[in-house]
């Protein structure tokens, strides 16, 4: 989100129990922006840039809010391909569920452990729940999305078999 969107150019102060982090690729050199984004979100998901995508202009920003074990993000980005491979999952400890709500744009294609999940009637998905403990690949349009990350243990308290 552009800092000038906030009154006086500064984000609102968060209560001490809510941690806020803002990142915008606009501060990077144009040829470094997609790679900077990959570095920023790489702790959760792999960004798979093509050679052509690395030559194109790229814009993205994210505001991340953490309160205890929950995390909420407000993200704007250009189109990209994202993946969590089985190899990646075996090497990290991220097992949250992510609930994506697209305010603009959506997902063109998504493949999960049980096979591809095409968007209904060719339209982009607007609300998507993702189990980060399972392999997935998604082609995301330019978008603005809100995401709530919930630890798997909390989801399992509400849903008996959330992986299904």
Short mmCIF file of N, CA, C and O in Angstrom, two decimals, residues 65-146:
data_model
loop_
_atom_site.label_atom_id
_atom_site.label_comp_id
_atom_site.label_asym_id
_atom_site.label_seq_id
_atom_site.Cartn_x
_atom_site.Cartn_y
_atom_site.Cartn_z
N UNK A 65 0.32 -7.88 9.31
CA UNK A 65 -0.02 -7.66 10.70
C UNK A 65 0.00 -9.00 11.42
O UNK A 65 -0.62 -9.96 10.95
N UNK A 66 0.73 -9.08 12.52
CA UNK A 66 0.80 -10.32 13.29
C UNK A 66 0.29 -10.04 14.69
O UNK A 66 0.72 -9.10 15.35
N UNK A 67 -0.65 -10.88 15.12
CA UNK A 67 -1.20 -10.82 16.47
C UNK A 67 -1.13 -12.24 17.03
O UNK A 67 -1.91 -13.11 16.63
N UNK A 68 -0.17 -12.48 17.88
CA UNK A 68 0.00 -13.83 18.42
C UNK A 68 0.33 -14.81 17.31
O UNK A 68 1.25 -14.59 16.52
N UNK A 69 -0.46 -15.86 17.19
CA UNK A 69 -0.22 -16.89 16.18
C UNK A 69 -0.93 -16.61 14.87
O UNK A 69 -0.80 -17.39 13.92
N UNK A 70 -1.70 -15.54 14.79
CA UNK A 70 -2.43 -15.20 13.57
C UNK A 70 -1.69 -14.13 12.78
O UNK A 70 -1.04 -13.25 13.36
N UNK A 71 -1.81 -14.21 11.47
CA UNK A 71 -1.22 -13.17 10.62
C UNK A 71 -2.25 -12.78 9.57
O UNK A 71 -2.97 -13.62 9.04
N UNK A 72 -2.31 -11.48 9.29
CA UNK A 72 -3.22 -10.92 8.30
C UNK A 72 -2.38 -10.08 7.35
O UNK A 72 -1.51 -9.34 7.79
N UNK A 73 -2.64 -10.21 6.04
CA UNK A 73 -1.91 -9.38 5.07
C UNK A 73 -2.88 -8.68 4.13
O UNK A 73 -3.96 -9.19 3.82
N UNK A 74 -2.47 -7.52 3.69
CA UNK A 74 -3.15 -6.74 2.65
C UNK A 74 -2.11 -6.56 1.56
O UNK A 74 -1.09 -5.88 1.76
N UNK A 75 -2.32 -7.21 0.42
CA UNK A 75 -1.31 -7.29 -0.62
C UNK A 75 -1.86 -6.79 -1.96
O UNK A 75 -2.99 -7.09 -2.32
N UNK A 76 -1.03 -6.05 -2.66
CA UNK A 76 -1.30 -5.66 -4.05
C UNK A 76 -0.11 -6.14 -4.86
O UNK A 76 1.03 -5.93 -4.45
N UNK A 77 -0.38 -6.79 -5.99
CA UNK A 77 0.75 -7.23 -6.80
C UNK A 77 0.34 -7.42 -8.25
O UNK A 77 -0.83 -7.61 -8.55
N UNK A 78 1.35 -7.38 -9.11
CA UNK A 78 1.15 -7.76 -10.50
C UNK A 78 1.04 -9.27 -10.57
O UNK A 78 1.27 -9.97 -9.57
N UNK A 79 0.73 -9.80 -11.75
CA UNK A 79 0.56 -11.23 -11.95
C UNK A 79 1.86 -11.99 -11.67
O UNK A 79 2.95 -11.46 -11.88
N UNK A 80 1.71 -13.23 -11.20
CA UNK A 80 2.89 -14.07 -10.93
C UNK A 80 2.47 -15.52 -10.78
O UNK A 80 1.31 -15.84 -10.58
N UNK A 81 3.49 -16.39 -10.84
CA UNK A 81 3.31 -17.81 -10.61
C UNK A 81 3.92 -18.15 -9.25
O UNK A 81 5.08 -17.79 -8.98
N UNK A 82 3.14 -18.83 -8.39
CA UNK A 82 3.56 -19.16 -7.03
C UNK A 82 3.50 -20.67 -6.84
O UNK A 82 2.65 -21.35 -7.43
N UNK A 83 4.38 -21.19 -5.97
CA UNK A 83 4.39 -22.64 -5.74
C UNK A 83 4.85 -22.97 -4.33
O UNK A 83 5.70 -22.28 -3.76
N UNK A 84 4.27 -24.04 -3.78
CA UNK A 84 4.79 -24.73 -2.58
C UNK A 84 4.93 -26.18 -2.99
O UNK A 84 3.96 -26.91 -3.09
N UNK A 85 6.15 -26.59 -3.26
CA UNK A 85 6.43 -27.95 -3.71
C UNK A 85 6.55 -28.89 -2.51
O UNK A 85 6.75 -28.45 -1.37
N UNK A 86 6.45 -30.18 -2.78
CA UNK A 86 6.62 -31.18 -1.73
C UNK A 86 8.02 -31.07 -1.11
O UNK A 86 8.18 -31.18 0.10
N UNK A 87 9.02 -30.82 -1.94
CA UNK A 87 10.39 -30.65 -1.44
C UNK A 87 10.45 -29.45 -0.50
O UNK A 87 11.01 -29.52 0.60
N UNK A 88 9.84 -28.34 -0.90
CA UNK A 88 9.82 -27.13 -0.07
C UNK A 88 9.12 -27.40 1.26
O UNK A 88 9.62 -27.03 2.33
N UNK A 89 7.97 -28.06 1.21
CA UNK A 89 7.20 -28.35 2.41
C UNK A 89 8.00 -29.23 3.36
O UNK A 89 7.98 -29.03 4.58
N UNK A 90 8.75 -30.19 2.81
CA UNK A 90 9.53 -31.08 3.66
C UNK A 90 10.69 -30.36 4.35
O UNK A 90 11.22 -30.84 5.33
N UNK A 91 11.06 -29.17 3.84
CA UNK A 91 12.19 -28.43 4.41
C UNK A 91 11.80 -27.29 5.33
O UNK A 91 12.66 -26.69 5.96
N UNK A 92 10.51 -26.93 5.39
CA UNK A 92 10.12 -25.84 6.29
C UNK A 92 9.07 -26.34 7.28
O UNK A 92 8.65 -27.49 7.24
N UNK A 93 8.65 -25.47 8.18
CA UNK A 93 7.67 -25.88 9.19
C UNK A 93 6.37 -25.08 9.07
O UNK A 93 5.61 -25.02 10.02
N UNK A 94 6.10 -24.51 7.92
CA UNK A 94 4.87 -23.73 7.72
C UNK A 94 3.74 -24.69 7.38
O UNK A 94 3.78 -25.38 6.36
N UNK A 95 2.74 -24.73 8.25
CA UNK A 95 1.59 -25.63 8.05
C UNK A 95 0.27 -24.88 8.24
O UNK A 95 -0.76 -25.48 8.48
N UNK A 96 0.32 -23.55 8.14
CA UNK A 96 -0.88 -22.75 8.29
C UNK A 96 -1.87 -23.01 7.16
O UNK A 96 -1.53 -23.57 6.13
N UNK A 97 -3.09 -22.56 7.39
CA UNK A 97 -4.08 -22.47 6.33
C UNK A 97 -4.17 -20.99 5.98
O UNK A 97 -4.15 -20.13 6.87
N UNK A 98 -4.24 -20.69 4.70
CA UNK A 98 -4.35 -19.30 4.23
C UNK A 98 -5.69 -19.12 3.55
O UNK A 98 -6.03 -19.85 2.63
N UNK A 99 -6.44 -18.15 4.02
CA UNK A 99 -7.72 -17.80 3.40
C UNK A 99 -7.51 -16.50 2.63
O UNK A 99 -7.31 -15.45 3.23
N UNK A 100 -7.51 -16.61 1.30
CA UNK A 100 -7.30 -15.46 0.42
C UNK A 100 -8.66 -14.91 -0.02
O UNK A 100 -9.50 -15.67 -0.52
N UNK A 101 -8.85 -13.61 0.14
CA UNK A 101 -10.05 -12.94 -0.35
C UNK A 101 -9.58 -11.88 -1.34
O UNK A 101 -8.87 -10.94 -0.97
N UNK A 102 -9.94 -12.06 -2.61
CA UNK A 102 -9.50 -11.16 -3.67
C UNK A 102 -10.48 -10.00 -3.81
O UNK A 102 -11.65 -10.21 -4.13
N UNK A 103 -10.00 -8.80 -3.58
CA UNK A 103 -10.80 -7.60 -3.78
C UNK A 103 -10.74 -7.15 -5.24
O UNK A 103 -11.67 -6.55 -5.75
N UNK A 104 -9.60 -7.45 -5.86
CA UNK A 104 -9.39 -7.20 -7.30
C UNK A 104 -8.60 -8.38 -7.83
O UNK A 104 -7.76 -8.93 -7.13
N UNK A 105 -8.85 -8.76 -9.08
CA UNK A 105 -8.12 -9.88 -9.67
C UNK A 105 -8.50 -11.20 -9.04
O UNK A 105 -9.55 -11.32 -8.41
N UNK A 106 -7.66 -12.20 -9.23
CA UNK A 106 -7.93 -13.53 -8.69
C UNK A 106 -6.89 -14.51 -9.16
O UNK A 106 -5.78 -14.14 -9.53
N UNK A 107 -7.26 -15.79 -9.17
CA UNK A 107 -6.37 -16.87 -9.58
C UNK A 107 -6.89 -17.43 -10.89
O UNK A 107 -8.05 -17.81 -11.00
N UNK A 108 -6.00 -17.49 -11.89
CA UNK A 108 -6.37 -18.06 -13.18
C UNK A 108 -6.34 -19.58 -13.15
O UNK A 108 -7.17 -20.24 -13.76
N UNK A 109 -5.35 -20.14 -12.50
CA UNK A 109 -5.18 -21.60 -12.46
C UNK A 109 -4.53 -21.99 -11.15
O UNK A 109 -3.66 -21.28 -10.64
N UNK A 110 -4.98 -23.13 -10.62
CA UNK A 110 -4.40 -23.63 -9.38
C UNK A 110 -4.35 -25.15 -9.45
O UNK A 110 -5.31 -25.79 -9.84
N UNK A 111 -3.21 -25.69 -9.06
CA UNK A 111 -3.05 -27.13 -8.98
C UNK A 111 -2.72 -27.46 -7.54
O UNK A 111 -1.85 -26.83 -6.94
N UNK A 112 -3.46 -28.41 -6.99
CA UNK A 112 -3.23 -28.87 -5.63
C UNK A 112 -2.95 -30.36 -5.67
O UNK A 112 -3.00 -30.98 -6.73
N UNK A 113 -2.72 -30.95 -4.52
CA UNK A 113 -2.30 -32.36 -4.46
C UNK A 113 -3.24 -33.29 -5.22
O UNK A 113 -2.82 -34.29 -5.75
N UNK A 114 -4.53 -32.98 -5.28
CA UNK A 114 -5.49 -33.86 -5.96
C UNK A 114 -5.70 -33.52 -7.42
O UNK A 114 -6.59 -34.04 -8.06
N UNK A 115 -4.91 -32.60 -7.96
CA UNK A 115 -5.03 -32.25 -9.37
C UNK A 115 -5.47 -30.82 -9.57
O UNK A 115 -5.69 -30.08 -8.63
N UNK A 116 -5.61 -30.40 -10.84
CA UNK A 116 -5.96 -29.01 -11.12
C UNK A 116 -7.35 -28.66 -10.64
O UNK A 116 -8.25 -29.49 -10.62
N UNK A 117 -7.50 -27.41 -10.24
CA UNK A 117 -8.79 -26.86 -9.84
C UNK A 117 -9.08 -25.66 -10.74
O UNK A 117 -8.66 -24.55 -10.45
N UNK A 118 -9.78 -25.87 -11.85
CA UNK A 118 -10.06 -24.75 -12.74
C UNK A 118 -11.06 -23.78 -12.11
O UNK A 118 -11.91 -24.18 -11.32
N UNK A 119 -10.94 -22.51 -12.46
CA UNK A 119 -11.90 -21.51 -12.01
C UNK A 119 -13.24 -21.79 -12.67
O UNK A 119 -13.31 -22.20 -13.82
N UNK A 120 -14.33 -21.60 -11.95
CA UNK A 120 -15.66 -21.86 -12.48
C UNK A 120 -15.97 -20.94 -13.64
O UNK A 120 -15.74 -19.73 -13.58
N UNK A 121 -16.49 -21.51 -14.72
CA UNK A 121 -16.92 -20.74 -15.90
C UNK A 121 -15.82 -19.82 -16.44
O UNK A 121 -16.11 -18.75 -16.96
N UNK A 122 -14.57 -20.19 -16.27
CA UNK A 122 -13.47 -19.38 -16.79
C UNK A 122 -13.20 -18.12 -15.99
O UNK A 122 -12.31 -17.36 -16.32
N UNK A 123 -13.95 -17.87 -14.93
CA UNK A 123 -13.74 -16.68 -14.11
C UNK A 123 -12.62 -16.93 -13.11
O UNK A 123 -12.36 -18.06 -12.73
N UNK A 124 -11.98 -15.87 -12.69
CA UNK A 124 -10.93 -15.99 -11.69
C UNK A 124 -11.54 -16.28 -10.33
O UNK A 124 -12.61 -15.78 -10.00
N UNK A 125 -10.86 -17.10 -9.54
CA UNK A 125 -11.32 -17.39 -8.18
C UNK A 125 -11.27 -16.12 -7.35
O UNK A 125 -10.33 -15.34 -7.46
N UNK A 126 -12.26 -15.91 -6.49
CA UNK A 126 -12.32 -14.72 -5.65
C UNK A 126 -12.03 -15.01 -4.18
O UNK A 126 -11.55 -14.16 -3.46
N UNK A 127 -12.33 -16.22 -3.71
CA UNK A 127 -12.04 -16.64 -2.35
C UNK A 127 -11.40 -18.03 -2.44
O UNK A 127 -11.97 -18.93 -3.07
N UNK A 128 -10.23 -18.18 -1.83
CA UNK A 128 -9.50 -19.44 -1.94
C UNK A 128 -8.91 -19.79 -0.57
O UNK A 128 -8.26 -18.94 0.05
N UNK A 129 -9.13 -21.02 -0.13
CA UNK A 129 -8.50 -21.53 1.08
C UNK A 129 -7.37 -22.46 0.65
O UNK A 129 -7.58 -23.34 -0.19
N UNK A 130 -6.18 -22.25 1.22
CA UNK A 130 -5.01 -23.03 0.84
C UNK A 130 -4.40 -23.66 2.09
O UNK A 130 -4.14 -22.96 3.08
N UNK A 131 -4.17 -24.97 2.04
CA UNK A 131 -3.47 -25.69 3.09
C UNK A 131 -1.99 -25.61 2.74
O UNK A 131 -1.53 -26.25 1.80
N UNK A 132 -1.22 -24.81 3.47
CA UNK A 132 0.19 -24.63 3.16
C UNK A 132 1.04 -25.85 3.51
O UNK A 132 2.23 -25.88 3.21
N UNK A 133 0.42 -26.86 4.09
CA UNK A 133 1.10 -28.12 4.35
C UNK A 133 0.98 -29.09 3.18
O UNK A 133 1.48 -30.21 3.25
N UNK A 134 0.32 -28.66 2.11
CA UNK A 134 0.12 -29.49 0.92
C UNK A 134 0.71 -28.79 -0.30
O UNK A 134 0.66 -27.56 -0.40
N UNK A 135 1.23 -29.56 -1.26
CA UNK A 135 1.79 -28.93 -2.47
C UNK A 135 0.71 -28.19 -3.24
O UNK A 135 -0.44 -28.61 -3.30
N UNK A 136 1.09 -27.07 -3.83
CA UNK A 136 0.18 -26.31 -4.68
C UNK A 136 0.99 -25.42 -5.61
O UNK A 136 2.13 -25.07 -5.35
N UNK A 137 0.35 -25.08 -6.71
CA UNK A 137 0.91 -24.12 -7.67
C UNK A 137 -0.26 -23.26 -8.14
O UNK A 137 -1.33 -23.79 -8.47
N UNK A 138 -0.07 -21.94 -8.13
CA UNK A 138 -1.15 -21.05 -8.60
C UNK A 138 -0.59 -19.96 -9.49
O UNK A 138 0.49 -19.44 -9.25
N UNK A 139 -1.38 -19.66 -10.52
CA UNK A 139 -1.08 -18.52 -11.39
C UNK A 139 -2.06 -17.43 -10.99
O UNK A 139 -3.26 -17.57 -11.18
N UNK A 140 -1.51 -16.38 -10.40
CA UNK A 140 -2.32 -15.30 -9.86
C UNK A 140 -2.29 -14.11 -10.80
O UNK A 140 -1.24 -13.76 -11.33
N UNK A 141 -3.45 -13.51 -11.01
CA UNK A 141 -3.55 -12.30 -11.81
C UNK A 141 -3.02 -11.11 -10.99
O UNK A 141 -2.81 -11.23 -9.79
N UNK A 142 -2.86 -9.98 -11.67
CA UNK A 142 -2.62 -8.74 -10.92
C UNK A 142 -3.81 -8.60 -9.98
O UNK A 142 -4.96 -8.84 -10.37
N UNK A 143 -3.53 -8.29 -8.72
CA UNK A 143 -4.63 -8.35 -7.75
C UNK A 143 -4.39 -7.46 -6.54
O UNK A 143 -3.29 -6.97 -6.31
N UNK A 144 -5.45 -7.33 -5.79
CA UNK A 144 -5.38 -6.87 -4.40
C UNK A 144 -6.11 -7.93 -3.60
O UNK A 144 -7.26 -8.28 -3.93
N UNK A 145 -5.44 -8.45 -2.60
CA UNK A 145 -6.06 -9.51 -1.80
C UNK A 145 -5.74 -9.34 -0.33
O UNK A 145 -4.71 -8.81 0.04
N UNK A 146 -6.69 -9.81 0.47
CA UNK A 146 -6.52 -9.88 1.91
C UNK A 146 -6.35 -11.35 2.25
O UNK A 146 -7.04 -12.21 1.69
#
